[in-house]
Amino acid sequence: MSGTGPAADGALRRDIGLLGSAFLAFNGLVGAGIFVLPGTLAERFGAFSPFAFPLFGLLALVIALPFARIAGHHPLSGGPVVYAAPFGPFVAFQAGWLYYVARATALAANLNVLVAYAAGLWPVLGTGPVRAALILAVIALVCAVNVAGVRRAVRLVDAMTLLKAAPLVLLALAALVMTAPDLSGLLRSVPVLPAVPPLAELNAAALLTLYAFVGFENSVVAAGETRRPGRTLPRALIGTVVLTALVYTLIQAAYLAVMGTAPAGAAGGDAPMIAFGRAVWGEAGAMLLTIAAIASVTGNVAAGVTGSARTTYAMGRDGLLPRWFAAVDPRFATPARSIWFMGAFIAVLALTGGFAWLAVASVLARMIIYALSIAALPRAEPGRAGIWALTLAGIATCGWVAAQSGAGSWQVLGVLGGAGMALYLVARRERA
């Protein structure tokens, strides 16, 4: 469906084109992870660390390819909740709610990183009531822009994309040029491919590294507001995963060349890229990457709310959540109640949890909803052996990643899942 008029999705308007869809996916992928992981990976894997992103990027593509195909069959908003509908309302609810939990925990984790980088500019921002006020202010701004219209929300995402991507790539290239003589000597003295770390070490790092690649599905949840979603969504999704892997690899290589393999805590603590920026361009570089980190997380949260609020909207529309969630603002034609509920949920998680456990819980929840969504692909394209192979590979990868999670992550997911079940039961009483 083309144009920007009313769609089949109630009163929503199709105002998102290919570039907007790609930026939604890119901001879903590039949030806080790239500002935290370089120090951890350099310390853990040394010279192999730049190869971690292509390696885990390939794993992400094994999941993203079948996910993109199933997305192309569904022009309505909701993403996983729509894809899992053939398996019945309860499974559709579980897919939608788990996706919602995954996005909320990821955005809450990223807000913790935003605070860490903002505190690099002004330390008081990282403590006590001021920290809480900063988190609430960012959430309020993002929700207000989203309520005012999806076009305005996408423009905010576009602006944040440029503010975060340009400084990262610029400083990475500057770092590689600055260290070019050392790099040439290093390349002559080591094998083309450094020694691969033991499988146990890769398994241990899988969840945190894959956190940098989850979020590609952000654009599909707003399919009901996307022009020609059958073509736009798969192209935006796959292209963005590939481009992001290349950007991550460039940044990791530059970080390793400048910072070496010093412990992450010794190279900037919770904000290792500030130390990297300072090493490349002094205080100007530190300031530039601080601004990039703040813009990155703001854009990531804006894109996350734009996409994920449509999940509860779709579930309210389909009777899986109370009808309250399906209300559309008559002035702006946006799901205002779902947007503000999403903002409140993220704020509670961000104020009560830290980056690491929120990030791991987010990856675990996503693996479950990716598997449920991919499992619907053979129903959409029946009778094709290649589709079955793609489906089984995607589900197996999701299962392997989920198996790396500890008991604590499963417990967190269980508590949040229980909260969703309570809302589901309210919706059932409404339908009755």
Steps between C-alpha positions, in 0.01 A plus 500: 500500500640839406424855588452661836126474543312281744608139501325178584639548852220714638572874494878467464671667204777348283763772540816282524703444182807283430746745658282550806457123537876446466570768762250338737685169456841668529403678821360175634840340439737786584413618847717464806684178416764654275586750776553225759622188316831611339686508834353168617573320171854640472578382853343157449602413142796725420597496130200282420250758630436676163405161353237448772258735327507331156473161675198593709366710213479181292308335783267800508446464124400133543216635714435820303457335158196284586368779724515743205312255279216459747489878551444548127175302520335724761405864430342564843666647808596267781796296374533173697144517635373492140746235381410257781123544453462172299602309815204637699431805717698378802820442299447832322469670836819335630691608188374856522553539873847343497598733218368790701699389805812457285477852364414658835793331680739594218394864501524512879851352481597761243374784718750387765776547242365844406528602866856364523610707200307811608675473838828525308398857414349585837551241778193606698281359218602149602389513861179486702193708410679680215565165329133409535392841368722462193353156419143628543571810288636294208202263517251789516660671198501183290139412588374853430664502155353157423150606604528808277528277191702217350649736241640724775628194686681373190654845444635492856641153432658623175671789679630279781630250242725762342613634838611159620629332184713786365721553812549125549611438143706822486699421816543136400651603166718762669622238748593256224688772310677611819616144575571400138876431550430284806220321320720414201764356732236309690353352184845379387569333834175312559297254290225636277244357742599503870448188706132431556413505873378176659135421438421537870622861492298577187192347660546715810524815288217405264215672683675833552649506148170406338341783698669726245304326221154457647253774420499460121129412529418850624376614160257212443276581798393824330410317174150654509661843462755392234459556127513178292604291803534177300799648316620764740537294820720210376732735310536741792549220753767290325690799362516658843636184669783475244587870520496494880739203512745693282476813718548297820807325355657832399445648847631192682815492284561869569443457874742207515765692304486798739409352838651152477369229731502686832220399739175678415485656846843656446394645168199707590296278733136502389585747221805354319441698180562827686853375572530397133389844376742671740788280375426593136409871517548604861214664687330590171487131410367410843228764468412390146448138603308603811258693279486206258418259784221721632360546148533127436302395804241776448453386140488136609232574761304714253508226237418237765194686623389567141510130422419329829202712602330363189528151652262576788285697255475192274433269795223730624359515147499119476352442847819363657531798735232730640343725235644800686833437320341525153379858538622732222543872567240676280724799437835336421382153385750326731446234773553752780406278795730221387782752455468645852463153655820394324680807633390428858605134473847592370546763770423252781748244360773762441468639853517156664751302287851518358626458145632142509202305635249708301701438180521123555128477584425691180702259283338196660148634443582585141629151422164358606295742291733468199451121513121533526491744208731295279296184572208662313699531175418153356129585541549819298710324230396132510655211312853638450804310630716814504250676725504208744882508507498875564240458773680216681836682485345813649323311780813297583707818528241658731503186716879497528513866604218457755685202650785733601272687743531452875223427749477865601403607147227236486367616836483864389322393183257291704405794724444736207313227311272454800409870491400459137286197580301711746419747221413212267247368751342846526468503120332157506244626749439800272437269203267283707 
